[in-house]
Amino acid sequence: MTRRLAPALPAPRGPLSAAVLEALGGTDPAGAPSPAHASPCGDDLQLALYVLYELHYEGFEGVPDDLEWDSALLTVRAALEDRFLSALRADAPVDATDTAARALDELQVEPAADPGDSVSHYLQAEGTRRHLREYAALRSLYHLKEADPHAWVIPRLRGRAKAAMVAVEYDEFGAGRADEIHAELFAALMADLGLDTAYGRYVDAAPAEALATVNLMSLLGLHRSLRAALVGHFAAVEVTSSPASRRLAEAMRRTGAGPAAVRFYTEHVEADAVHEQVVRHDVVGGLLESEPHLEADVVFGIRATTCLEDRLAARLLTPWRAGATALRADGCPGS
């Protein structure tokens, strides 16, 4: 059987993604290309990984559900993951003196970087409606499944860490109300901005840097051995979310984006200020209390998140400042 209402397969961006897409489309690729020489954070490898990971989420139109656990595709995915993870470890090194507390403290310095390098600062001060539409289109790759990748860590935690993680995820999933699920709130934001709210609609428009931020969550979530790194990633997101969301809410108000667009970020200003403390003290603290040997992995998750978010910021701000689009294709028409 195939899923209904699943997104269509995206267009390939090179031999790796072409081979994966051919396999999902029912065609035997003419030899599986090696990822050894592909850029680990480039379009081809990141799209191939994204497509393979999506088999664990909504899947794709016309793609059988049982390919999620196809052994040949899992072998390909493992090779791509090894290439990506090795690059991340090289770009986000952790040494013996690093601690999770210090890494999180560094994120709380406002601004954590030159405001000129911050997407939320830029959008707050001078972003146009077009910039906000492009930003929302790219962020939809995650926000339309917000909190799903992090849920994979729940059965891999215990005690205080598990209880606290479930409490935060409960809020992310609407605290029992379907219309309050954060993914639904983001869909309403997209509608206010005149964007297509269909899941996966803007994959073809997303550059590698946007795909990589989503792939990181799936990579860490799908591997028990990387559970502490996923906790680090989650902590980094929660620590930085509230101040950034405040700036983004102001950008939405200033440009007249609409009440649902403003609400998504104001909701995160309030909720994530609380979540930050819970995640820091109970999720991270509880994990390291029971498994102190995982501290370096928590730090790695924090550093890898920061590294990829910085790259995405540069990829967005450079064309915006030049008056150009940050999208790969005309996936967000109009101004």
mmCIF file of C-alpha atoms in Angstrom, residues 31-202:
data_model
loop_
_atom_site.group_PDB
_atom_site.id
_atom_site.type_symbol
_atom_site.label_atom_id
_atom_site.label_comp_id
_atom_site.label_asym_id
_atom_site.label_seq_id
_atom_site.Cartn_x
_atom_site.Cartn_y
_atom_site.Cartn_z
ATOM 1 C CA GLY A 31 24.893 1.150 -10.309
ATOM 2 C CA ALA A 32 24.863 2.736 -6.868
ATOM 3 C CA PRO A 33 27.239 5.726 -6.829
ATOM 4 C CA SER A 34 29.619 6.048 -3.899
ATOM 5 C CA PRO A 35 29.200 9.066 -1.613
ATOM 6 C CA ALA A 36 32.955 9.086 -0.937
ATOM 7 C CA HIS A 37 33.618 12.033 -3.240
ATOM 8 C CA ALA A 38 30.340 13.879 -2.745
ATOM 9 C CA SER A 39 30.296 17.046 -0.672
ATOM 10 C CA PRO A 40 28.909 15.920 2.715
ATOM 11 C CA CYS A 41 26.875 19.101 3.057
ATOM 12 C CA GLY A 42 26.157 19.577 -0.640
ATOM 13 C CA ASP A 43 22.829 19.464 -2.454
ATOM 14 C CA ASP A 44 23.160 15.953 -3.888
ATOM 15 C CA LEU A 45 24.019 14.110 -0.671
ATOM 16 C CA GLN A 46 21.696 16.163 1.522
ATOM 17 C CA LEU A 47 18.715 15.623 -0.780
ATOM 18 C CA ALA A 48 19.421 11.883 -0.982
ATOM 19 C CA LEU A 49 19.518 11.706 2.823
ATOM 20 C CA TYR A 50 16.408 13.854 3.198
ATOM 21 C CA VAL A 51 14.429 11.625 0.849
ATOM 22 C CA LEU A 52 15.518 8.450 2.649
ATOM 23 C CA TYR A 53 14.671 9.940 6.041
ATOM 24 C CA GLU A 54 11.232 11.014 4.837
ATOM 25 C CA LEU A 55 10.344 7.342 4.447
ATOM 26 C CA HIS A 56 10.136 7.351 8.273
ATOM 27 C CA TYR A 57 7.744 10.326 8.294
ATOM 28 C CA GLU A 58 5.056 10.903 5.638
ATOM 29 C CA GLY A 59 6.667 8.985 2.793
ATOM 30 C CA PHE A 60 6.009 9.941 -0.826
ATOM 31 C CA GLU A 61 3.167 9.624 -3.277
ATOM 32 C CA GLY A 62 3.398 6.340 -5.146
ATOM 33 C CA VAL A 63 6.216 4.947 -2.972
ATOM 34 C CA PRO A 64 5.327 1.713 -1.113
ATOM 35 C CA ASP A 65 5.398 2.066 2.657
ATOM 36 C CA ASP A 66 7.455 -1.096 3.120
ATOM 37 C CA LEU A 67 10.469 0.566 1.462
ATOM 38 C CA GLU A 68 10.995 2.309 4.808
ATOM 39 C CA TRP A 69 12.945 -0.770 5.937
ATOM 40 C CA ASP A 70 14.322 -1.928 2.584
ATOM 41 C CA SER A 71 17.781 -3.378 3.289
ATOM 42 C CA ALA A 72 19.393 -1.970 0.125
ATOM 43 C CA LEU A 73 18.109 1.546 0.849
ATOM 44 C CA LEU A 74 19.247 1.295 4.475
ATOM 45 C CA THR A 75 22.728 0.348 3.264
ATOM 46 C CA VAL A 76 22.811 3.420 1.036
ATOM 47 C CA ARG A 77 21.524 5.577 3.885
ATOM 48 C CA ALA A 78 24.215 4.309 6.244
ATOM 49 C CA ALA A 79 26.946 5.303 3.780
ATOM 50 C CA LEU A 80 25.468 8.777 3.377
ATOM 51 C CA GLU A 81 25.113 9.152 7.146
ATOM 52 C CA ASP A 82 28.723 8.167 7.735
ATOM 53 C CA ARG A 83 29.864 10.861 5.310
ATOM 54 C CA PHE A 84 27.629 13.513 6.888
ATOM 55 C CA LEU A 85 28.413 12.566 10.484
ATOM 56 C CA SER A 86 32.167 12.495 9.888
ATOM 57 C CA ALA A 87 32.013 15.996 8.431
ATOM 58 C CA LEU A 88 29.949 17.236 11.371
ATOM 59 C CA ARG A 89 32.413 15.810 13.887
ATOM 60 C CA ALA A 90 35.260 17.554 12.075
ATOM 61 C CA ASP A 91 33.399 20.879 11.884
ATOM 62 C CA ALA A 92 32.006 20.769 15.446
ATOM 63 C CA PRO A 93 34.860 19.321 17.519
ATOM 64 C CA VAL A 94 34.544 18.546 21.224
ATOM 65 C CA ASP A 95 37.517 18.314 23.588
ATOM 66 C CA ALA A 96 37.938 16.841 27.038
ATOM 67 C CA THR A 97 37.371 20.169 28.798
ATOM 68 C CA ASP A 98 34.004 20.879 27.197
ATOM 69 C CA THR A 99 30.865 20.606 29.320
ATOM 70 C CA ALA A 100 27.204 20.768 28.400
ATOM 71 C CA ALA A 101 26.619 23.574 30.918
ATOM 72 C CA ARG A 102 29.330 25.737 29.345
ATOM 73 C CA ALA A 103 28.124 25.030 25.809
ATOM 74 C CA LEU A 104 24.577 26.066 26.746
ATOM 75 C CA ASP A 105 25.824 29.154 28.596
ATOM 76 C CA GLU A 106 27.580 30.268 25.410
ATOM 77 C CA LEU A 107 24.275 30.133 23.536
ATOM 78 C CA GLN A 108 22.611 32.390 26.089
ATOM 79 C CA VAL A 109 24.885 35.336 25.413
ATOM 80 C CA GLU A 110 22.708 37.797 23.476
ATOM 81 C CA PRO A 111 23.501 38.113 20.684
ATOM 82 C CA ALA A 112 25.389 34.842 20.372
ATOM 83 C CA ALA A 113 27.007 36.227 17.217
ATOM 84 C CA ASP A 114 27.300 39.533 15.377
ATOM 85 C CA PRO A 115 23.677 40.648 14.875
ATOM 86 C CA GLY A 116 24.596 41.148 11.237
ATOM 87 C CA ASP A 117 24.991 37.379 10.940
ATOM 88 C CA SER A 118 21.642 36.583 12.560
ATOM 89 C CA VAL A 119 18.584 35.834 10.427
ATOM 90 C CA SER A 120 16.138 36.828 13.160
ATOM 91 C CA HIS A 121 17.912 40.164 13.731
ATOM 92 C CA TYR A 122 17.879 40.845 9.988
ATOM 93 C CA LEU A 123 14.202 39.989 9.607
ATOM 94 C CA GLN A 124 13.265 42.063 12.638
ATOM 95 C CA ALA A 125 15.132 45.148 11.421
ATOM 96 C CA GLU A 126 14.764 45.137 7.652
ATOM 97 C CA GLY A 127 13.161 41.950 6.408
ATOM 98 C CA THR A 128 10.439 42.323 3.804
ATOM 99 C CA ARG A 129 7.349 40.199 3.329
ATOM 100 C CA ARG A 130 9.218 38.322 0.583
ATOM 101 C CA HIS A 131 12.039 37.486 3.008
ATOM 102 C CA LEU A 132 9.551 36.235 5.578
ATOM 103 C CA ARG A 133 7.810 34.087 2.972
ATOM 104 C CA GLU A 134 11.090 32.525 1.888
ATOM 105 C CA TYR A 135 12.126 31.922 5.489
ATOM 106 C CA ALA A 136 8.794 30.276 6.313
ATOM 107 C CA ALA A 137 8.890 28.163 3.152
ATOM 108 C CA LEU A 138 12.310 26.771 4.067
ATOM 109 C CA ARG A 139 11.532 26.295 7.750
ATOM 110 C CA SER A 140 8.363 24.391 6.803
ATOM 111 C CA LEU A 141 10.537 21.350 6.097
ATOM 112 C CA TYR A 142 10.836 21.011 9.872
ATOM 113 C CA HIS A 143 7.971 22.975 11.369
ATOM 114 C CA LEU A 144 5.291 20.966 9.558
ATOM 115 C CA LYS A 145 6.574 17.980 11.525
ATOM 116 C CA GLU A 146 7.724 19.937 14.545
ATOM 117 C CA ALA A 147 8.829 17.789 17.496
ATOM 118 C CA ASP A 148 8.496 14.513 15.568
ATOM 119 C CA PRO A 149 12.268 13.834 15.220
ATOM 120 C CA HIS A 150 12.785 14.550 18.919
ATOM 121 C CA ALA A 151 10.100 12.063 19.942
ATOM 122 C CA TRP A 152 12.376 9.198 18.912
ATOM 123 C CA VAL A 153 14.590 9.871 21.926
ATOM 124 C CA ILE A 154 11.826 9.273 24.487
ATOM 125 C CA PRO A 155 12.165 5.448 24.730
ATOM 126 C CA ARG A 156 15.940 5.912 25.005
ATOM 127 C CA LEU A 157 15.768 8.050 28.133
ATOM 128 C CA ARG A 158 14.932 7.098 31.691
ATOM 129 C CA GLY A 159 13.663 8.666 34.897
ATOM 130 C CA ARG A 160 13.847 12.448 35.209
ATOM 131 C CA ALA A 161 15.084 12.975 31.666
ATOM 132 C CA LYS A 162 12.265 10.910 30.154
ATOM 133 C CA ALA A 163 9.551 12.594 32.235
ATOM 134 C CA ALA A 164 10.799 16.073 31.376
ATOM 135 C CA MET A 165 11.164 15.283 27.676
ATOM 136 C CA VAL A 166 7.610 13.968 27.528
ATOM 137 C CA ALA A 167 6.343 17.110 29.288
ATOM 138 C CA VAL A 168 7.978 19.393 26.721
ATOM 139 C CA GLU A 169 6.857 17.250 23.784
ATOM 140 C CA TYR A 170 3.305 17.259 25.182
ATOM 141 C CA ASP A 171 3.272 21.038 24.792
ATOM 142 C CA GLU A 172 4.762 20.815 21.283
ATOM 143 C CA PHE A 173 1.987 18.420 20.287
ATOM 144 C CA GLY A 174 -0.755 20.752 21.487
ATOM 145 C CA ALA A 175 -1.253 19.566 25.080
ATOM 146 C CA GLY A 176 -4.104 17.339 23.943
ATOM 147 C CA ARG A 177 -5.667 19.813 21.492
ATOM 148 C CA ALA A 178 -5.245 19.082 17.793
ATOM 149 C CA ASP A 179 -5.616 22.734 16.785
ATOM 150 C CA GLU A 180 -2.768 23.705 19.142
ATOM 151 C CA ILE A 181 -0.197 21.297 17.694
ATOM 152 C CA HIS A 182 2.748 23.483 16.756
ATOM 153 C CA ALA A 183 2.873 22.016 13.261
ATOM 154 C CA GLU A 184 -0.734 23.152 12.789
ATOM 155 C CA LEU A 185 0.108 26.612 14.102
ATOM 156 C CA PHE A 186 2.915 26.838 11.559
ATOM 157 C CA ALA A 187 0.580 25.799 8.752
ATOM 158 C CA ALA A 188 -1.672 28.697 9.797
ATOM 159 C CA LEU A 189 1.372 31.012 9.690
ATOM 160 C CA MET A 190 2.081 29.845 6.148
ATOM 161 C CA ALA A 191 -1.517 30.474 5.129
ATOM 162 C CA ASP A 192 -1.294 34.031 6.493
ATOM 163 C CA LEU A 193 1.769 34.557 4.299
ATOM 164 C CA GLY A 194 0.022 33.173 1.228
ATOM 165 C CA LEU A 195 2.125 30.006 1.106
ATOM 166 C CA ASP A 196 1.080 26.496 0.169
ATOM 167 C CA THR A 197 0.664 24.571 3.435
ATOM 168 C CA ALA A 198 1.109 21.105 1.901
ATOM 169 C CA TYR A 199 3.705 18.984 3.675
ATOM 170 C CA GLY A 200 6.930 18.850 1.666
ATOM 171 C CA ARG A 201 5.805 21.493 -0.837
ATOM 172 C CA TYR A 202 9.061 23.493 -0.705
#
